[in-house]
Amino acid sequence: MESSSTLFFLAILIFSYGIHVRSDSSNHRYNDGDAVPLYTNKVGPFHNPSETYRYFDLPFCLTGHERDKSEAFGEVLNGDRLVSSPYILEFKRDKDSQAVCRKMLKREEVVQFRDAVKKDYYFQMYYDDLPIWGFIGKVDKEGKTDPSEYKYFLYKHIQFDVLYNKDRVIEISARMDPHSVVDLTEDKEVDVEFMYSVKWKETDTPFERRMDKYSQSSSLPHHLEIHWFSIINSCVTVLLLTGFLATILMRVLKNDFMKYAQDEEAADDQEETGWKYIHGDVFRFPKYKSLFAAALGSGTQLFTLTVFIFLLALVGVFYPYNRGALFTALVVIYALTSGIAGYMATSFYIQLEGTNWVRNLLLTGCLFCGPLFLMFCFLNTVAIAYSSTAALPFGTIVVIVLIWTLVTSPLLVLGGIAGKNSKAEFQAPCRTTKYPREIPPLPWYRSSLPQMAMAGFLPFSAIYIELYYIFASVWGHRIYTIYSILFIVFIILVIVTAFITVALTYFQLAAEDHEWWWRSFLCGGSTGLFIYGYCLYYYYARSDMSGFMQTSFFFGYMACICYGFFLMLGTVGFRASLLFVRHIYRSIKCE
């Protein structure tokens, strides 16, 4: 137990280090002429956010004094690879057309730069922990219809505009001089002199509000109006669904209860009260009970993880460009909540009269992490083949394996042992008969796939507007900071999922189909399939992503995320249905 406590605190230390990671410079005060650290980060095609490379993978100026910056765990997961820059920006020291270096670009380097300009490459830097972006070149298409006539130009002069407040850096931007360019159209050597200028200007913005600039775009009135429209749309969906349940479902149940209370013989009317006749089968344990319990355990863990991430977001941990904080939080909180998965899966498996709880625990540990690990191996191999910064270095992979070995697995086992020893019994208000009742023939629309389509559509319709902004943030360059609205949408998603699954479970029981366990889980989780369908729409209709690497990363990692949603919402759907089924069968007298 002492060793597990040590592992727990180890994970907490990693978490704290990753969450609060900031460059040391962000808390520095500067005197006139002090060198403020400027780091180059990465370059890549603007429309392919996952396809990023080191800044000096392109043949920019190298002075020989560049050095790598040590990065935190989350920063590496985020694909950041910071290297000190050849541009020297001293505090409050203006510069005009300062030369960095003069370089003769070889023919192959010209081709490399030209290909980058063709693909709209941008660069990213960090100055005193503030992000800077700019494009490395431009394409002249004016008056030309044939792509072979296009001209390609490389920017060779960067204008840095810096705002300061007393002894603090507040804001920085980079402008490329459109008149200071070099022609890369032809395959020949080119002589280039890279230059930069720096202009300092005072501002009244306090240091504590310098990151507000990056969160304002998602808080503009136009965007807020769309977000609130999404909330209203979702609330209307909830109200309609609640009204449907209140007026239809509860009225039918009330009539059923009254009939059973007045006259037991009235239960002979099978068409109206079909769910009463399967009371001996409705709590018959499902097939593949080990897999079912493992899915519930994993889904509960993912639900807990999501709630913790929202809590951290709402208290302001994930401010814009807190590099790697979200990835660190995901990895560490997932590791720390693995005990929940072990406990929930094993305790429910024991309630279902399962015997091989060790195998169930192994299945629980691999159910989500297994596919995620296989997908990571494939995508990391692709990133290595592309020499992209998205490829995790060996040291980071070792850290992840250690977290899994020293934190996740022990907590999973401890949770499993606690679940096994919980001695909880399955609470079934009705006695289960020895032999299962035959399910009558049902129309096609009562089969699993049509029911899943109906169950997934309503929750998806409640969140699809917000999905666009999430995708534009994760797979684009928008910044998403309205976490309060996102949390409301998440709550609505959970409520709608629970309601629609309960309604479909009632109709299934009313048709005397007692195999509702897996159906309720599949119907609840079907929203994940709709989200993956939205991925196809977003990729082809709303984005300009292209190339094998970007396509692989988008569909690969979105498959893992949607699978996580499937497990999480499936658990929500089943738990809601279980409460409902227990309630209605507890309210009648079963023989």
XYZ file of C-alpha atoms in Angstrom:
591
model
C 0.000 0.000 0.000
C 2.936 2.314 0.738
C 4.325 1.778 -2.761
C 0.942 2.559 -4.359
C 0.816 5.824 -2.380
C 4.267 6.683 -3.709
C 3.096 6.022 -7.286
C 0.019 8.137 -6.711
C 2.100 11.115 -5.569
C 4.500 10.543 -8.492
C 1.587 10.942 -10.886
C 0.426 14.057 -9.017
C 3.899 15.588 -9.393
C 3.937 14.873 -13.146
C 0.452 16.321 -13.398
C 1.322 19.492 -11.491
C 4.485 20.008 -13.527
C 2.696 19.542 -16.817
C -0.379 21.619 -15.991
C 1.459 24.681 -14.776
C 4.225 24.517 -17.353
C 5.237 27.952 -18.494
C 8.488 29.238 -19.796
C 10.566 30.698 -16.991
C 10.613 33.944 -18.933
C 6.865 34.470 -18.519
C 7.399 35.635 -14.921
C 10.498 37.716 -15.645
C 10.745 41.452 -15.452
C 13.213 43.063 -17.813
C 15.517 46.049 -17.824
C 16.275 48.059 -20.931
C 18.498 46.078 -23.269
C 17.906 42.701 -21.593
C 17.743 39.767 -24.009
C 14.204 38.346 -23.942
C 14.181 34.690 -25.027
C 12.743 34.032 -28.485
C 12.286 30.411 -29.529
C 11.431 29.012 -32.941
C 8.960 26.155 -32.671
C 7.671 24.527 -35.842
C 6.631 24.956 -39.451
C 4.022 23.157 -41.500
C 1.182 23.401 -44.034
C -1.435 25.830 -42.708
C -4.344 23.517 -43.544
C -2.722 20.404 -42.028
C -2.403 21.133 -38.287
C -0.967 17.697 -37.443
C 1.750 17.837 -40.101
C 4.392 19.952 -38.381
C 8.165 19.970 -38.661
C 11.063 21.568 -36.861
C 11.688 25.166 -37.859
C 15.214 24.440 -39.026
C 14.122 21.482 -41.144
C 13.785 24.238 -43.721
C 17.155 25.762 -44.697
C 16.825 28.965 -42.662
C 19.830 30.780 -41.215
C 21.819 28.866 -38.641
C 24.305 30.894 -36.590
C 25.717 27.902 -34.713
C 24.508 29.188 -31.328
C 21.052 27.592 -31.487
C 20.144 25.237 -28.639
C 17.109 23.114 -27.848
C 14.871 24.172 -24.990
C 14.025 21.494 -22.435
C 10.319 20.800 -22.720
C 7.715 19.429 -20.359
C 5.834 16.190 -20.940
C 2.711 17.875 -22.310
C 4.669 20.124 -24.651
C 6.283 17.115 -26.320
C 2.862 15.450 -26.701
C 1.669 18.682 -28.312
C 4.409 18.430 -30.947
C 6.373 21.451 -29.693
C 10.125 21.435 -30.376
C 11.504 24.788 -29.246
C 14.944 25.937 -30.390
C 16.580 29.285 -29.626
C 16.174 31.745 -32.482
C 18.841 33.637 -34.443
C 16.683 36.781 -34.057
C 17.815 38.860 -31.065
C 15.053 41.009 -29.548
C 16.371 43.019 -26.581
C 13.856 44.671 -24.291
C 12.774 48.157 -25.522
C 15.554 48.182 -28.132
C 14.323 49.131 -31.642
C 16.089 47.690 -34.675
C 15.780 48.587 -38.333
C 16.663 46.062 -41.043
C 19.092 44.105 -38.888
C 20.881 41.377 -40.864
C 20.711 37.819 -39.518
C 22.890 36.176 -42.139
C 23.597 36.062 -45.829
C 23.136 32.677 -47.444
C 23.506 31.210 -50.900
C 20.554 28.827 -51.289
C 21.520 25.746 -53.262
C 19.258 24.422 -55.969
C 17.776 21.705 -53.735
C 17.188 24.261 -50.946
C 15.325 26.508 -53.401
C 13.131 23.532 -54.341
C 12.541 22.790 -50.656
C 11.493 26.377 -49.913
C 9.327 26.525 -53.052
C 7.468 23.341 -52.084
C 6.859 24.837 -48.652
C 5.502 28.059 -50.171
C 3.224 26.028 -52.469
C 1.727 24.267 -49.438
C 1.144 27.528 -47.510
C 3.712 26.786 -44.829
C 3.502 28.910 -41.706
C 5.982 29.226 -38.855
C 5.386 29.500 -35.121
C 7.669 31.075 -32.539
C 7.396 31.953 -28.855
C 8.623 35.231 -27.393
C 8.450 35.453 -23.602
C 5.921 32.589 -23.836
C 3.727 34.539 -26.290
C 2.971 32.853 -29.642
C 3.964 34.389 -32.978
C 2.870 33.218 -36.437
C 3.722 34.129 -39.984
C 3.831 32.681 -43.480
C 7.225 31.936 -44.976
C 6.340 33.053 -48.504
C 3.628 33.885 -51.020
C 2.392 32.699 -54.418
C 1.749 35.259 -57.143
C -1.294 34.059 -59.133
C -2.468 37.447 -60.386
C -3.538 37.331 -64.028
C -2.384 33.740 -64.418
C -4.688 30.769 -65.024
C -2.057 28.103 -65.629
C -0.346 26.916 -62.389
C 2.890 26.516 -64.311
C 2.957 30.322 -64.684
C 2.678 31.012 -60.952
C 5.581 32.786 -59.256
C 6.839 31.780 -55.812
C 8.453 34.209 -53.393
C 10.201 33.726 -50.049
C 9.902 36.422 -47.390
C 13.323 37.481 -46.171
C 12.390 40.336 -43.813
C 10.335 39.972 -40.598
C 8.950 43.013 -38.778
C 8.395 42.344 -35.042
C 5.990 44.724 -33.284
C 6.212 44.416 -29.497
C 4.011 46.048 -26.843
C 5.293 46.475 -23.296
C 3.966 47.747 -19.978
C 6.749 49.060 -17.719
C 9.114 46.081 -17.385
C 6.846 43.403 -18.865
C 6.271 42.118 -22.402
C 2.527 42.269 -23.165
C 2.050 41.470 -26.844
C 4.033 40.645 -29.984
C 3.170 40.187 -33.639
C 5.189 39.448 -36.764
C 4.595 41.062 -40.154
C 6.300 39.915 -43.311
C 7.540 42.665 -45.626
C 5.781 42.003 -48.976
C 8.403 44.055 -50.811
C 11.405 42.252 -49.364
C 11.161 38.886 -51.115
C 13.315 36.540 -53.162
C 12.078 34.765 -56.282
C 12.092 30.957 -55.993
C 10.309 30.197 -59.251
C 13.345 28.838 -61.088
C 15.578 25.938 -60.044
C 18.775 27.886 -59.599
C 20.959 29.102 -56.773
C 19.721 32.249 -55.038
C 21.604 34.680 -52.813
C 19.432 35.665 -49.804
C 20.066 38.066 -46.946
C 17.668 37.348 -44.065
C 16.806 40.463 -42.038
C 14.476 41.587 -39.265
C 13.250 44.791 -37.656
C 11.920 45.397 -34.143
C 9.538 48.163 -33.062
C 8.636 48.654 -29.379
C 5.542 50.514 -28.198
C 4.106 51.129 -24.731
C 0.610 49.924 -23.740
C -1.657 50.191 -20.680
C -2.692 46.511 -20.805
C -1.710 44.838 -17.508
C 0.483 41.747 -17.558
C -2.307 39.584 -16.094
C -4.548 40.255 -19.126
C -2.019 39.752 -21.880
C -3.471 36.335 -22.862
C -6.991 37.797 -23.244
C -6.217 38.726 -26.841
C -6.123 35.062 -27.816
C -9.445 34.180 -26.170
C -11.430 37.123 -27.560
C -12.013 35.574 -30.988
C -14.324 32.875 -29.621
C -16.102 35.445 -27.417
C -17.056 37.877 -30.183
C -20.782 38.739 -30.264
C -21.305 36.930 -33.580
C -19.813 33.700 -32.267
C -21.545 34.003 -28.897
C -24.857 34.376 -30.714
C -24.236 31.108 -32.551
C -23.190 29.379 -29.328
C -26.335 30.515 -27.540
C -28.416 29.423 -30.517
C -26.807 26.008 -30.078
C -27.740 26.026 -26.374
C -31.354 27.036 -27.121
C -31.592 24.371 -29.827
C -30.324 21.765 -27.385
C -32.657 22.907 -24.608
C -35.651 22.712 -26.945
C -34.611 19.158 -27.783
C -34.476 18.305 -24.076
C -37.862 19.908 -23.389
C -39.515 18.118 -26.295
C -38.045 14.809 -25.243
C -38.990 15.360 -21.602
C -42.509 16.313 -22.645
C -42.711 13.206 -24.785
C -41.734 11.012 -21.854
C -44.064 12.804 -19.452
C -47.171 12.738 -21.639
C -46.782 9.400 -23.420
C -44.537 7.116 -21.429
C -45.623 8.024 -17.907
C -49.316 8.042 -18.844
C -49.030 4.528 -20.256
C -47.143 3.382 -17.183
C -49.717 4.975 -14.877
C -52.504 3.103 -16.641
C -50.530 -0.122 -16.361
C -49.909 0.380 -12.643
C -53.585 1.125 -12.006
C -54.663 -2.045 -13.822
C -52.238 -4.194 -11.850
C -53.308 -2.612 -8.569
C -57.053 -3.104 -9.212
C -57.183 -6.475 -10.788
C -54.374 -8.945 -11.315
C -56.407 -10.682 -13.993
C -56.309 -7.537 -16.115
C -52.743 -8.442 -16.932
C -53.997 -10.881 -19.537
C -54.170 -8.067 -22.081
C -50.743 -8.640 -23.619
C -50.955 -5.960 -26.288
C -51.233 -3.093 -23.799
C -49.138 -4.407 -20.961
C -46.628 -6.629 -22.690
C -43.754 -5.567 -20.438
C -45.491 -7.147 -17.414
C -45.329 -10.600 -18.975
C -41.547 -10.674 -19.258
C -40.884 -9.905 -15.583
C -39.256 -13.321 -15.277
C -36.760 -12.557 -18.061
C -36.074 -8.828 -17.883
C -33.337 -9.267 -15.282
C -31.774 -12.263 -16.972
C -28.067 -11.461 -17.218
C -26.769 -10.546 -20.698
C -24.512 -12.581 -22.937
C -20.781 -11.809 -22.832
C -21.125 -10.488 -19.278
C -17.370 -9.991 -18.900
C -17.213 -7.730 -21.951
C -20.347 -5.926 -20.800
C -18.914 -5.232 -17.338
C -15.585 -4.125 -18.834
C -17.400 -1.696 -21.149
C -19.289 -0.224 -18.178
C -16.066 0.135 -16.202
C -14.232 1.858 -19.072
C -17.224 4.072 -19.809
C -17.464 5.161 -16.171
C -13.753 5.995 -16.144
C -14.045 8.074 -19.323
C -17.095 9.882 -17.917
C -15.127 10.726 -14.755
C -12.162 11.851 -16.861
C -14.413 14.169 -18.893
C -15.933 15.723 -15.766
C -12.473 16.375 -14.269
C -11.261 17.960 -17.521
C -14.283 20.276 -17.512
C -13.641 21.247 -13.894
C -10.032 22.143 -14.715
C -11.181 24.108 -17.774
C -13.798 26.027 -15.788
C -11.239 27.130 -13.167
C -8.979 28.484 -15.921
C -6.207 25.891 -16.185
C -6.440 25.580 -19.978
C -5.858 29.205 -20.882
C -4.792 29.827 -24.501
C -1.319 28.543 -25.321
C -0.656 26.925 -21.974
C 1.365 24.492 -24.019
C 0.652 20.836 -23.362
C -1.563 21.349 -20.288
C -4.539 19.534 -21.808
C -2.471 16.545 -22.955
C -0.797 16.239 -19.554
C -4.167 16.412 -17.831
C -5.639 13.732 -20.091
C -2.767 11.301 -19.571
C -2.418 11.753 -15.815
C -6.121 11.943 -14.911
C -6.774 8.857 -17.029
C -4.030 7.062 -15.109
C -5.375 8.178 -11.740
C -8.986 7.213 -12.546
C -8.110 3.686 -13.681
C -9.051 2.472 -10.200
C -12.627 3.572 -10.918
C -12.694 1.415 -14.047
C -11.344 -1.593 -12.126
C -13.830 -1.191 -9.290
C -16.924 -0.603 -11.427
C -16.139 -3.394 -13.896
C -15.250 -6.057 -11.323
C -18.049 -5.235 -8.881
C -20.660 -5.369 -11.644
C -19.105 -8.544 -13.050
C -19.393 -10.168 -9.616
C -23.025 -8.985 -9.413
C -23.632 -10.739 -12.727
C -22.324 -13.921 -11.087
C -19.102 -13.885 -13.062
C -16.286 -16.101 -11.806
C -13.110 -15.170 -13.696
C -12.682 -11.622 -12.369
C -8.962 -11.507 -13.238
C -9.708 -11.973 -16.935
C -12.434 -9.338 -16.622
C -9.925 -6.923 -15.112
C -7.451 -7.507 -17.958
C -10.235 -6.948 -20.472
C -11.179 -3.706 -18.716
C -7.612 -2.448 -18.857
C -7.281 -3.202 -22.571
C -10.763 -2.336 -23.829
C -10.005 1.325 -24.502
C -6.227 1.486 -24.159
C -5.683 -1.483 -26.507
C -7.179 0.114 -29.661
C -5.693 3.478 -28.644
C -2.214 1.944 -28.315
C -2.454 0.182 -31.690
C -3.635 3.395 -33.351
C -0.833 5.348 -31.682
C 1.780 2.850 -32.915
C 0.537 3.186 -36.487
C 0.270 6.993 -36.440
C 3.598 7.451 -34.675
C 5.209 5.287 -37.363
C 3.641 7.510 -40.032
C 4.914 10.631 -38.237
C 8.424 9.142 -37.992
C 8.349 8.365 -41.723
C 7.439 12.021 -42.364
C 10.076 13.257 -39.842
C 7.292 15.241 -38.206
C 7.355 16.725 -34.709
C 4.097 14.813 -34.126
C 6.300 11.714 -33.673
C 6.933 11.177 -29.980
C 10.588 10.706 -29.017
C 11.651 7.486 -27.334
C 12.016 9.139 -23.927
C 8.415 10.361 -23.911
C 7.160 6.910 -24.907
C 9.145 5.465 -21.978
C 7.468 7.984 -19.621
C 4.018 6.962 -20.882
C 4.877 3.267 -20.456
C 6.121 3.965 -16.913
C 2.906 5.828 -16.055
C 0.929 2.872 -17.393
C 3.096 0.333 -15.548
C 3.606 2.139 -12.243
C 0.327 4.068 -11.870
C -2.458 2.874 -14.172
C -2.025 -0.876 -13.758
C -1.607 -0.911 -9.947
C -4.625 1.365 -9.466
C -6.650 -0.802 -11.872
C -5.748 -3.909 -9.859
C -6.491 -2.200 -6.534
C -9.866 -1.069 -7.863
C -10.569 -4.597 -9.113
C -9.728 -6.135 -5.740
C -11.967 -3.599 -3.990
C -14.772 -4.383 -6.452
C -14.375 -8.131 -5.930
C -14.584 -7.722 -2.166
C -17.520 -5.303 -2.253
C -19.945 -8.248 -1.806
C -22.675 -6.276 -3.574
C -25.589 -8.246 -4.997
C -27.555 -7.366 -8.087
C -30.795 -5.700 -7.006
C -33.543 -7.351 -9.072
C -37.129 -6.714 -7.906
C -38.348 -9.750 -9.885
C -37.267 -13.363 -9.725
C -35.736 -14.655 -12.961
C -37.265 -17.828 -14.437
C -35.163 -20.884 -15.245
C -35.817 -20.857 -18.984
C -35.906 -17.719 -21.158
C -39.174 -16.662 -22.716
C -39.266 -16.689 -26.511
C -39.149 -13.234 -28.071
C -42.043 -12.725 -30.526
C -41.248 -11.747 -34.150
C -40.669 -7.999 -34.366
C -40.763 -5.601 -37.341
C -37.449 -4.528 -38.861
C -37.474 -1.071 -37.306
C -37.334 -2.642 -33.830
C -33.980 -4.311 -34.555
C -30.722 -3.002 -33.151
C -29.433 -0.862 -36.051
C -32.628 1.195 -36.633
C -32.973 1.687 -32.878
C -29.359 2.864 -32.648
C -29.949 5.298 -35.515
C -32.948 6.783 -33.719
C -31.136 6.875 -30.374
C -28.028 8.595 -31.748
C -29.727 11.219 -33.896
C -31.369 13.284 -31.138
C -28.271 13.655 -28.905
C -26.171 14.420 -31.969
C -28.634 17.093 -33.128
C -28.267 18.723 -29.705
C -24.479 19.117 -30.047
C -23.667 19.329 -33.762
C -23.446 23.150 -33.850
C -20.899 23.145 -31.038
C -19.035 20.310 -32.745
C -17.954 22.638 -35.559
C -16.187 24.987 -33.136
C -14.526 22.079 -31.353
C -13.271 20.636 -34.645
C -12.097 24.062 -35.841
C -10.101 24.389 -32.631
C -8.641 20.871 -32.478
C -8.092 20.456 -36.230
C -7.566 24.082 -37.149
C -6.223 27.339 -35.809
C -9.260 28.696 -33.974
C -9.069 29.139 -30.220
C -11.864 27.736 -28.076
C -12.270 29.212 -24.591
C -16.019 29.222 -23.858
C -15.831 26.159 -21.631
C -18.945 27.108 -19.651
C -21.128 26.807 -22.752
C -19.374 23.577 -23.713
C -20.085 22.168 -20.239
C -23.779 23.052 -20.585
C -23.857 21.296 -23.958
C -22.198 18.242 -22.378
C -24.833 18.117 -19.621
C -27.581 18.374 -22.247
C -25.918 15.576 -24.219
C -25.942 13.301 -21.158
C -29.590 14.122 -20.344
C -30.827 13.586 -23.900
C -28.881 10.322 -24.172
C -30.409 9.051 -20.931
C -33.956 10.075 -21.907
C -33.961 8.636 -25.410
C -32.410 5.372 -24.235
C -35.046 5.010 -21.498
C -37.837 5.635 -24.027
C -36.503 3.049 -26.475
C -35.968 0.550 -23.657
C -39.634 0.899 -22.642
C -40.855 0.291 -26.187
C -38.578 -2.719 -26.434
C -39.981 -4.194 -23.216
C -43.539 -3.367 -24.279
C -42.917 -5.491 -27.390
C -41.930 -8.318 -25.001
C -38.280 -8.197 -26.042
C -36.372 -8.765 -22.808
C -32.826 -8.529 -24.243
C -32.480 -4.874 -23.376
C -29.062 -4.856 -21.673
C -26.805 -4.662 -24.693
C -29.436 -2.756 -26.689
C -29.541 0.079 -24.149
C -25.731 0.298 -24.153
C -25.518 0.319 -27.959
C -28.329 2.878 -28.284
C -26.726 5.168 -25.720
C -23.314 4.952 -27.365
C -24.585 5.343 -30.938
C -24.015 9.119 -30.739
C -20.302 8.315 -31.064
C -21.014 6.796 -34.484
C -22.856 9.949 -35.542
C -19.892 12.071 -34.430
C -17.592 9.933 -36.574
C -19.988 10.411 -39.476
C -19.662 14.160 -38.877
C -15.884 13.696 -39.164
C -16.352 12.599 -42.778
C -18.513 15.654 -43.494
C -16.088 18.030 -41.773
C -13.036 16.634 -43.552
C -14.472 16.834 -47.055
C -16.815 19.838 -46.782
C -15.505 22.159 -44.054
C -11.719 21.731 -44.098
C -8.834 21.869 -46.550
C -6.839 19.048 -44.971
C -5.008 16.756 -47.372
C -2.168 14.264 -47.549
C -1.733 10.788 -46.116
C -0.303 11.879 -42.769
C -2.976 14.465 -41.968
C -5.761 12.156 -43.145
C -4.375 9.312 -41.031
C -4.091 11.486 -37.935
C -7.561 12.984 -38.361
C -9.502 9.776 -38.920
C -7.257 7.678 -36.653
C -7.433 9.817 -33.537
C -11.069 10.781 -34.156
C -11.880 7.051 -34.298
C -10.355 6.682 -30.816
C -12.207 9.751 -29.498
C -15.544 8.594 -30.939
C -14.931 5.111 -29.513
C -14.415 6.764 -26.123
C -17.708 8.647 -26.571
C -19.381 5.357 -27.492
C -18.230 3.712 -24.250
C -19.029 6.753 -22.107
C -22.505 7.483 -23.482
C -23.283 3.757 -23.680
C -22.658 3.579 -19.946
C -24.936 6.593 -19.413
C -27.682 4.964 -21.505
C -27.491 1.624 -19.711
C -27.391 3.131 -16.217
C -30.459 5.282 -16.980
C -32.300 2.278 -18.426
C -31.369 0.108 -15.441
C -32.808 2.679 -13.028
C -35.984 2.900 -15.113
C -36.455 -0.866 -15.447
C -35.907 -1.410 -11.736
C -38.408 1.344 -10.970
C -41.252 0.043 -13.127
C -40.852 -3.583 -12.036
C -40.584 -2.588 -8.388
C -43.893 -0.730 -8.744
C -45.895 -3.823 -9.710
C -46.599 -7.070 -7.977
C -44.713 -9.833 -9.768
C -45.767 -13.435 -9.265
